[in-house]
Amino acid sequence: MPLVAVVGAQWGDEGKGKIVDLLAEKASLVARFSGGPNAGHTVCNPYGEFRLHLVPSGIFYPHTDCLIGNGVVVSPAVLLDELKQLQEKGVNTSRLFISSRAHLVMPYHVLLDKMEEETKGSKALGTTRSGVGPAYMDKAARTGVRAGDLLDREELRHRIHSALEQKNAILTKVYGVPPLSLEEVYDQYCRYGERLAPFICETGPLIGQALGRGGLVLLEGAQGALLDIDFGTYPYVTSSSPVVGGAFVGLGLSPATTKIDFALGVAKAYTTRVGAGPMTTELLDETGELIRKLGREYGATTGRPRRCGWFDAVATRFSVQINGFHGIAVTRLDVLDTFASIKICRAYKLDGHVIDQFPSSAAALRQCQPVYEELSGWQCPTSDLRRFEDLPPAAKSYVRSLEESVSCPAAIISVGPRREQTIMVRPIP
Ligand code: IMP
């Protein structure tokens, strides 16, 4: 039965939470495969408005299991706080499963993220400072602490002890701040372990079992393809693989036996980015300010104002290529409702040449100038429309131009934050 991946096609914040919450109605399982508390998936449904950092966006349906895969880094403090907020709003959180192989964000990760950024000054990456980068560093360095370690206190103490020997040296000698106490960190994580133990298990077989039962399974990406550690605008990227391929490793799926039936890329009808790094279509004028104001473009995790600009088809087309999207969910079309004209960046100008490929180097991308196509705006509200044919002609033309410019059909158009503010253009299995 269908396996559908929902992945960010730009620099994150595309509205994946809404799309997953919507599609999860028919899902028996939703699985997160990358990122960690740096993500902020906004979901607005009859339970209220939520910003989910770690809990998969399928948690609101009583029939949907939610899995945090091995590719995610889990902050127990953030997760427990999120579970509390959900429970307070009457959401049943008992169907959550956390991979015993998922790495944990530790207090020293958060401190190091903050201090590394502060030390870099104007060269900072603009991370979310949630400790995600340092947690993935420890995973690769084989000095990490995993969720499964919370179930074995002797191992937990041993892992924290070895990590702290090294981290305290860095904290005291490089950054001149007091060391962390082994006893305090250990006690705190023992308490987290007591509360999270019911959710931690070997999650590997769960997806196969759900597919075997015939249910829809959704793979929920975090961030976006242009922040991917390999394919994003390195070094201005996150530390994991938010692309469709990352789902295989981040959940323990075999590409030999598992077929993704539909890869859905989520892309805003314009472009935003938070943090540093090149963004060719960024508008540093009143138009950018207007998009930010109309779209309420402020980070869900950090509250930072997002950088705003016109739709970058060169970047999104690259994302379509590396993810193999079958369809795009175009979100926030309604934010453009009032503009008299709207632009799509179809190519870049670099060193006097027009190019249509997304450069692999951030330095080259920084030199690129956008080559725009200008389209008429529709200047009427779209938030109450539910069928593609009811969209104003200029809005239809805009969507058609987006599809053509990224070589991928629109499957969904979102015209507002609520579930029902959605136009289904093509069926998703
Ligand atoms: P980190 O993932 O916190 O290390 O941040 C690295 C870069 O990714 C920064 O530019 C962040 O602003 C960006 N980033 C991380 N998570 C998200 C997200 O969920 N949405 C948008 N940008 C993100």
Coordinates of C-alpha atoms and ligand atoms in Angstrom, one line a residue:
M1 CA 0.0 0.0 0.0
P2 CA 1.1 3.6 -0.6
L3 CA 4.2 5.0 0.9
V4 CA 4.3 8.8 0.5
A5 CA 7.2 11.1 1.3
V6 CA 6.5 14.7 2.2
V7 CA 9.7 16.7 1.9
G8 CA 10.6 20.4 1.9
A9 CA 11.6 21.6 -1.6
Q10 CA 13.1 25.0 -0.5
W11 CA 14.9 26.2 2.6
G12 CA 12.5 24.8 5.1
D13 CA 9.3 26.4 6.6
E14 CA 7.3 25.4 3.4
G15 CA 4.3 24.3 5.4
K16 CA 5.0 20.6 5.6
G17 CA 3.2 20.4 9.0
K18 CA -0.1 21.4 7.4
I19 CA 0.3 19.0 4.5
V20 CA 1.2 16.1 6.7
D21 CA -1.7 16.9 9.1
L22 CA -4.0 16.9 6.2
L23 CA -2.8 13.7 4.5
A24 CA -2.5 11.9 7.8
E25 CA -6.3 11.5 8.0
K26 CA -5.9 8.4 5.9
A27 CA -2.5 7.3 7.3
S28 CA -1.9 4.4 9.6
L29 CA 1.6 5.7 10.4
V30 CA 3.6 9.0 10.1
A31 CA 7.4 8.8 10.5
R32 CA 9.9 11.6 10.9
F33 CA 13.3 10.7 9.5
S34 CA 15.7 13.7 9.9
G35 CA 16.3 16.8 11.8
G36 CA 15.4 17.4 15.4
P37 CA 14.2 20.3 17.6
N38 CA 15.4 22.7 15.0
A39 CA 12.2 21.9 13.0
G40 CA 9.0 23.7 13.7
H41 CA 6.0 22.2 11.9
T42 CA 3.0 24.5 12.3
V43 CA -0.3 22.7 12.4
C44 CA -3.7 24.4 12.8
N45 CA -6.6 22.1 13.3
P46 CA -9.7 21.7 15.5
Y47 CA -7.4 20.9 18.5
G48 CA -5.8 24.4 18.1
E49 CA -2.5 25.8 16.7
F50 CA 0.7 23.8 17.4
R51 CA 4.4 24.2 16.5
L52 CA 5.7 20.6 16.5
H53 CA 9.4 20.3 16.7
L54 CA 9.7 16.5 17.2
V55 CA 6.4 14.8 17.3
P56 CA 5.2 13.8 13.8
S57 CA 2.3 15.8 12.5
G58 CA 0.0 12.8 12.4
I59 CA -0.4 12.8 16.1
F60 CA -3.9 14.3 16.0
Y61 CA -5.6 11.2 14.5
P62 CA -6.5 8.4 16.9
H63 CA -5.8 5.8 14.3
T64 CA -2.3 7.1 13.3
D65 CA 0.9 5.8 14.8
C66 CA 3.7 8.3 15.0
L67 CA 7.3 7.3 14.7
I68 CA 10.5 9.3 15.4
G69 CA 13.2 7.5 13.4
N70 CA 16.8 6.7 14.0
G71 CA 17.8 9.7 11.7
V72 CA 16.2 12.2 14.1
V73 CA 18.1 13.8 17.0
V74 CA 15.8 14.0 20.0
S75 CA 15.9 16.6 22.7
P76 CA 14.1 14.9 25.6
A77 CA 13.3 18.3 27.2
V78 CA 11.7 19.7 24.0
L79 CA 9.9 16.4 23.3
L80 CA 8.4 16.1 26.8
D81 CA 7.3 19.8 26.7
E82 CA 5.6 19.1 23.3
L83 CA 3.9 16.0 24.6
K84 CA 2.6 18.0 27.6
Q85 CA 1.2 20.7 25.4
L86 CA -0.5 18.2 23.2
Q87 CA -2.0 16.3 26.2
E88 CA -3.3 19.5 27.7
K89 CA -5.2 20.1 24.5
G90 CA -6.7 16.6 24.7
V91 CA -4.5 14.9 22.1
N92 CA -3.8 11.3 22.7
T93 CA 0.0 10.8 22.5
S94 CA 0.2 7.1 23.4
R95 CA 0.8 6.0 19.8
L96 CA 4.3 7.6 19.7
F97 CA 7.3 5.4 19.0
I98 CA 10.9 6.6 19.4
S99 CA 13.7 4.6 17.7
S100 CA 16.2 3.3 20.3
R101 CA 18.8 4.3 17.8
A102 CA 17.9 8.0 17.6
H103 CA 20.6 10.2 19.1
L104 CA 19.8 12.6 22.0
V105 CA 20.5 16.3 22.1
M106 CA 22.5 16.8 25.4
P107 CA 22.8 20.0 27.4
Y108 CA 26.4 20.5 26.1
H109 CA 25.2 20.3 22.5
V110 CA 22.9 23.3 23.1
L111 CA 25.8 25.2 24.9
L112 CA 28.2 24.4 22.1
D113 CA 25.8 25.4 19.3
K114 CA 25.3 28.8 21.0
M115 CA 29.0 29.4 21.7
E116 CA 30.2 28.3 18.3
E117 CA 27.8 30.7 16.7
E118 CA 28.7 33.5 19.0
T119 CA 32.4 33.0 18.4
K120 CA 31.9 33.1 14.6
G121 CA 30.4 36.6 14.9
S122 CA 29.4 37.9 11.4
K123 CA 30.4 34.6 9.9
A124 CA 27.8 32.7 12.0
L125 CA 25.6 30.2 10.1
G126 CA 22.5 31.5 11.9
T127 CA 21.6 28.1 13.3
T128 CA 18.5 27.6 15.5
R129 CA 20.9 27.1 18.4
S130 CA 19.0 24.0 19.5
G131 CA 22.1 21.8 19.7
V132 CA 21.2 19.8 16.5
G133 CA 24.5 20.4 14.7
P134 CA 26.7 19.3 17.7
A135 CA 24.4 16.3 18.3
Y136 CA 25.0 15.1 14.7
M137 CA 28.7 15.8 15.1
D138 CA 28.8 13.5 18.1
K139 CA 26.8 10.8 16.2
A140 CA 29.5 10.8 13.4
A141 CA 32.3 11.0 16.0
R142 CA 30.8 8.0 17.8
T143 CA 30.5 9.9 21.1
G144 CA 26.8 10.3 21.0
V145 CA 24.1 9.2 23.5
R146 CA 21.2 7.3 22.0
A147 CA 17.6 7.0 23.1
G148 CA 18.1 3.3 23.9
D149 CA 20.8 4.3 26.4
L150 CA 18.1 5.8 28.5
L151 CA 16.9 2.3 29.2
D152 CA 20.2 1.1 30.6
R153 CA 21.5 3.3 33.4
E154 CA 24.9 1.8 33.6
E155 CA 25.5 2.4 29.8
L156 CA 23.9 5.9 30.1
R157 CA 26.3 6.9 32.8
H158 CA 29.3 5.5 30.9
R159 CA 28.3 7.3 27.7
I160 CA 27.7 10.7 29.5
H161 CA 30.9 10.3 31.4
S162 CA 33.0 9.7 28.3
A163 CA 31.3 12.6 26.4
L164 CA 31.7 15.0 29.3
E165 CA 35.4 14.4 29.6
Q166 CA 35.9 15.9 26.2
K167 CA 33.0 18.4 26.2
N168 CA 34.1 19.9 29.6
A169 CA 37.6 20.4 28.3
I170 CA 36.1 22.4 25.3
L171 CA 33.7 24.3 27.5
T172 CA 36.4 25.3 30.0
K173 CA 39.5 25.7 27.9
V174 CA 38.1 27.0 24.6
Y175 CA 35.0 28.9 25.8
G176 CA 36.0 29.7 29.4
V177 CA 32.7 28.6 30.8
P178 CA 32.1 26.3 33.9
P179 CA 32.1 22.6 33.3
L180 CA 28.9 20.5 33.4
S181 CA 28.4 18.1 36.3
L182 CA 28.2 14.4 35.4
E183 CA 25.8 13.8 38.3
E184 CA 23.5 16.6 37.3
V185 CA 23.3 15.6 33.6
Y186 CA 23.1 11.9 34.5
D187 CA 20.2 12.5 37.0
Q188 CA 18.4 14.7 34.6
Y189 CA 18.6 12.1 31.8
C190 CA 17.6 9.3 34.2
R191 CA 14.4 11.3 34.9
Y192 CA 13.8 11.9 31.2
G193 CA 14.4 8.1 30.7
E194 CA 11.7 7.2 33.2
R195 CA 9.2 9.4 31.3
L196 CA 10.2 8.4 27.7
A197 CA 10.8 4.7 28.3
P198 CA 7.3 3.7 27.3
F199 CA 7.9 5.2 23.8
I200 CA 11.4 3.9 23.1
C201 CA 11.7 0.7 21.0
E202 CA 13.2 -1.0 18.0
T203 CA 11.2 0.9 15.3
G204 CA 12.7 -0.7 12.2
P205 CA 9.9 -3.3 11.6
L206 CA 7.0 -0.8 12.3
I207 CA 6.9 0.7 8.8
G208 CA 6.9 -2.7 7.0
Q209 CA 4.2 -3.9 9.3
A210 CA 2.0 -0.8 8.7
L211 CA 2.5 -1.2 4.9
G212 CA 1.7 -4.9 5.2
R213 CA -1.6 -4.0 7.0
G214 CA -2.5 -2.0 3.9
G215 CA -2.4 1.5 5.4
L216 CA -1.0 4.7 4.0
V217 CA 2.4 5.5 5.5
L218 CA 3.7 9.1 5.4
L219 CA 7.4 9.9 5.7
E220 CA 7.6 13.4 7.1
G221 CA 10.7 15.4 6.2
A222 CA 12.0 18.3 8.3
Q223 CA 13.8 21.5 7.0
G224 CA 14.2 21.5 3.2
A225 CA 16.3 20.0 0.4
L226 CA 18.3 23.3 0.0
L227 CA 19.4 22.9 3.6
D228 CA 20.6 19.3 3.0
I229 CA 24.1 18.6 4.3
D230 CA 25.2 17.3 0.9
F231 CA 23.0 19.1 -1.7
G232 CA 22.2 22.3 0.1
T233 CA 24.0 25.6 0.0
Y234 CA 27.0 24.2 2.1
P235 CA 28.2 25.4 4.6
Y236 CA 24.9 27.2 5.2
V237 CA 23.0 24.0 5.7
T238 CA 21.6 21.9 8.5
S239 CA 23.5 18.7 9.6
S240 CA 21.2 16.0 8.3
S241 CA 19.7 14.7 5.0
P242 CA 16.1 16.2 4.7
V243 CA 15.9 14.8 1.1
V244 CA 13.8 11.8 0.1
G245 CA 16.9 9.6 0.1
G246 CA 17.4 10.5 3.7
A247 CA 14.2 8.7 4.6
F248 CA 15.7 5.3 3.8
V249 CA 18.7 5.7 6.1
G250 CA 16.8 7.8 8.7
L251 CA 14.2 5.0 9.1
G252 CA 16.1 1.9 8.2
L253 CA 14.1 1.2 5.0
S254 CA 15.7 -0.8 2.2
P255 CA 15.6 0.9 -1.2
A256 CA 15.8 -2.6 -2.7
T257 CA 12.5 -3.7 -1.3
T258 CA 10.7 -0.4 -0.4
K259 CA 9.1 1.7 -3.1
I260 CA 8.1 5.3 -2.5
D261 CA 4.8 5.6 -4.3
F262 CA 4.6 9.4 -4.3
A263 CA 7.3 11.9 -3.4
L264 CA 5.6 15.2 -2.6
G265 CA 7.8 18.3 -2.5
V266 CA 6.3 21.1 -0.5
A267 CA 7.2 24.6 -1.8
K268 CA 5.9 28.0 -0.9
A269 CA 4.5 30.1 -3.8
Y270 CA 7.4 32.5 -3.0
T271 CA 10.7 31.9 -1.2
T272 CA 11.9 32.3 2.4
R273 CA 15.0 31.5 4.3
V274 CA 16.1 31.9 7.9
G275 CA 19.7 32.1 8.9
A276 CA 22.7 33.0 6.7
G277 CA 23.6 31.8 3.2
P278 CA 22.9 32.9 -0.3
M279 CA 19.3 33.5 -1.5
T280 CA 19.2 34.8 -5.0
T281 CA 15.7 36.1 -5.0
E282 CA 15.8 37.8 -1.6
L283 CA 14.0 41.2 -1.6
L284 CA 15.5 43.7 0.7
D285 CA 12.8 46.3 -0.1
E286 CA 9.2 47.0 0.7
T287 CA 8.0 44.1 -1.4
G288 CA 10.0 41.7 0.7
E289 CA 8.7 43.4 3.8
L290 CA 5.2 43.1 2.5
I291 CA 5.6 39.3 1.9
R292 CA 6.9 38.9 5.4
K293 CA 4.0 40.9 6.9
L294 CA 1.3 39.2 4.9
G295 CA 2.8 35.7 5.3
R296 CA 3.7 36.3 9.0
E297 CA 7.1 35.1 8.1
Y298 CA 8.8 34.6 11.5
G299 CA 10.7 31.4 12.5
A300 CA 8.5 28.8 14.2
T301 CA 11.4 27.7 16.4
T302 CA 13.4 30.9 16.9
G303 CA 10.9 33.7 16.1
R304 CA 13.5 35.3 13.8
P305 CA 12.2 37.3 10.8
R306 CA 12.5 35.2 7.7
R307 CA 14.2 36.5 4.6
C308 CA 11.6 36.8 1.8
G309 CA 11.7 36.9 -2.0
W310 CA 10.1 35.7 -5.2
F311 CA 9.8 32.1 -6.2
D312 CA 13.2 30.7 -7.2
A313 CA 12.5 28.1 -9.9
V314 CA 16.2 27.4 -10.4
A315 CA 16.6 26.3 -6.8
T316 CA 13.3 24.4 -6.7
R317 CA 13.9 22.7 -10.0
F318 CA 17.2 21.4 -8.5
S319 CA 15.3 20.2 -5.5
V320 CA 12.8 18.4 -7.9
Q321 CA 15.8 16.7 -9.5
I322 CA 17.5 15.4 -6.4
N323 CA 14.3 14.2 -4.8
G324 CA 12.5 12.9 -7.9
F325 CA 9.2 14.6 -6.8
H326 CA 6.1 13.2 -8.4
G327 CA 4.2 16.4 -7.4
I328 CA 4.5 19.7 -5.6
A329 CA 2.3 21.1 -2.8
V330 CA 2.3 24.8 -3.5
T331 CA 1.6 26.5 -0.2
R332 CA 0.6 30.0 0.8
L333 CA -0.7 31.0 -2.6
D334 CA -3.1 33.3 -0.7
V335 CA -0.2 35.4 0.6
L336 CA 0.3 36.7 -3.0
D337 CA -3.4 37.7 -3.4
T338 CA -2.9 41.4 -3.3
F339 CA 0.1 41.9 -5.6
A340 CA -0.4 43.6 -8.9
S341 CA 2.5 41.7 -10.4
I342 CA 4.4 38.6 -9.3
K343 CA 7.9 37.4 -10.4
I344 CA 9.3 33.9 -10.9
C345 CA 13.1 33.6 -11.1
R346 CA 13.6 31.3 -14.1
A347 CA 17.4 31.5 -14.5
Y348 CA 20.4 33.1 -13.0
K349 CA 23.0 35.5 -14.5
L350 CA 26.5 34.5 -13.5
D351 CA 29.7 36.2 -14.9
G352 CA 27.7 37.6 -17.8
H353 CA 26.2 34.2 -18.7
V354 CA 22.6 33.0 -18.2
I355 CA 22.6 29.7 -16.4
D356 CA 19.7 27.4 -15.5
Q357 CA 21.6 25.1 -13.2
F358 CA 21.8 25.6 -9.4
P359 CA 25.5 26.0 -8.6
S360 CA 27.0 23.6 -6.1
S361 CA 29.1 26.4 -4.5
A362 CA 27.6 28.9 -2.1
A363 CA 30.2 31.4 -3.2
A364 CA 29.1 31.1 -6.9
L365 CA 25.4 31.3 -5.9
R366 CA 26.1 34.5 -4.0
Q367 CA 27.3 36.0 -7.3
C368 CA 24.2 35.0 -9.2
Q369 CA 21.6 37.6 -10.2
P370 CA 18.0 36.5 -10.7
V371 CA 16.5 36.5 -14.3
Y372 CA 12.8 37.1 -13.8
E373 CA 9.6 36.4 -15.6
E374 CA 6.9 38.8 -14.6
L375 CA 3.3 37.7 -14.4
S376 CA 0.1 39.6 -13.6
G377 CA -1.3 39.2 -10.1
W378 CA -4.9 38.3 -9.5
Q379 CA -5.7 40.8 -6.7
C380 CA -8.6 39.0 -5.2
P381 CA -8.9 36.6 -2.2
T382 CA -8.3 32.9 -2.8
S383 CA -8.6 31.6 0.8
D384 CA -12.2 30.4 0.4
L385 CA -11.6 28.6 -2.9
R386 CA -11.6 24.8 -2.9
R387 CA -11.3 23.9 -6.6
F388 CA -8.5 24.7 -9.1
E389 CA -11.0 25.7 -11.7
D390 CA -12.4 28.4 -9.4
L391 CA -9.1 30.2 -9.0
P392 CA -8.9 33.5 -10.8
P393 CA -7.3 33.1 -14.3
A394 CA -4.1 34.9 -13.3
A395 CA -3.6 32.6 -10.2
K396 CA -4.1 29.6 -12.5
S397 CA -1.5 31.0 -14.9
Y398 CA 0.9 31.6 -12.0
V399 CA 0.5 28.0 -10.8
R400 CA 0.9 26.7 -14.4
S401 CA 4.1 28.8 -14.7
L402 CA 5.5 27.4 -11.5
E403 CA 4.8 23.8 -12.6
E404 CA 6.4 24.4 -15.9
S405 CA 9.4 26.2 -14.5
V406 CA 10.3 23.4 -12.1
S407 CA 9.2 20.5 -14.4
C408 CA 6.8 19.1 -11.8
P409 CA 3.0 19.2 -11.6
A410 CA 1.2 20.8 -8.7
A411 CA -0.7 18.1 -6.6
I412 CA -2.0 20.4 -3.8
I413 CA -2.5 24.1 -3.5
S414 CA -2.8 25.5 0.0
V415 CA -4.7 28.8 0.4
G416 CA -4.6 29.1 4.2
P417 CA -3.4 27.5 7.4
R418 CA -6.5 25.4 8.1
R419 CA -7.0 21.9 6.8
E420 CA -10.0 22.8 4.7
Q421 CA -8.1 25.7 3.0
T422 CA -6.8 23.3 0.5
I423 CA -7.2 22.6 -3.2
M424 CA -6.5 19.1 -4.3
V425 CA -5.3 19.3 -7.9
R426 CA -4.2 15.7 -8.5
P427 CA -4.8 12.6 -6.5
I428 CA -2.0 11.4 -4.1
P429 CA -2.1 7.7 -3.7
Ligands
IMP1 P1 20.6 24.1 12.5 O1 19.8 23.1 11.8 O2 19.9 24.6 13.8 O3 22.0 23.7 12.7 O4 20.7 25.4 11.5 C1 21.4 25.4 10.3 C2 20.6 26.2 9.2 O5 19.4 25.6 8.9 C3 20.2 27.6 9.7 O6 20.3 28.5 8.6 C4 18.8 27.5 10.2 O7 18.1 28.7 10.2 C5 18.3 26.4 9.2 N1 17.2 25.7 9.7 C6 17.3 24.6 10.6 N2 16.0 24.1 10.8 C7 15.2 24.8 10.1 C8 13.8 24.8 9.8 O8 13.1 23.9 10.4 N3 13.3 25.7 9.0 C9 14.0 26.6 8.3 N4 15.3 26.7 8.5 C10 15.9 25.8 9.4

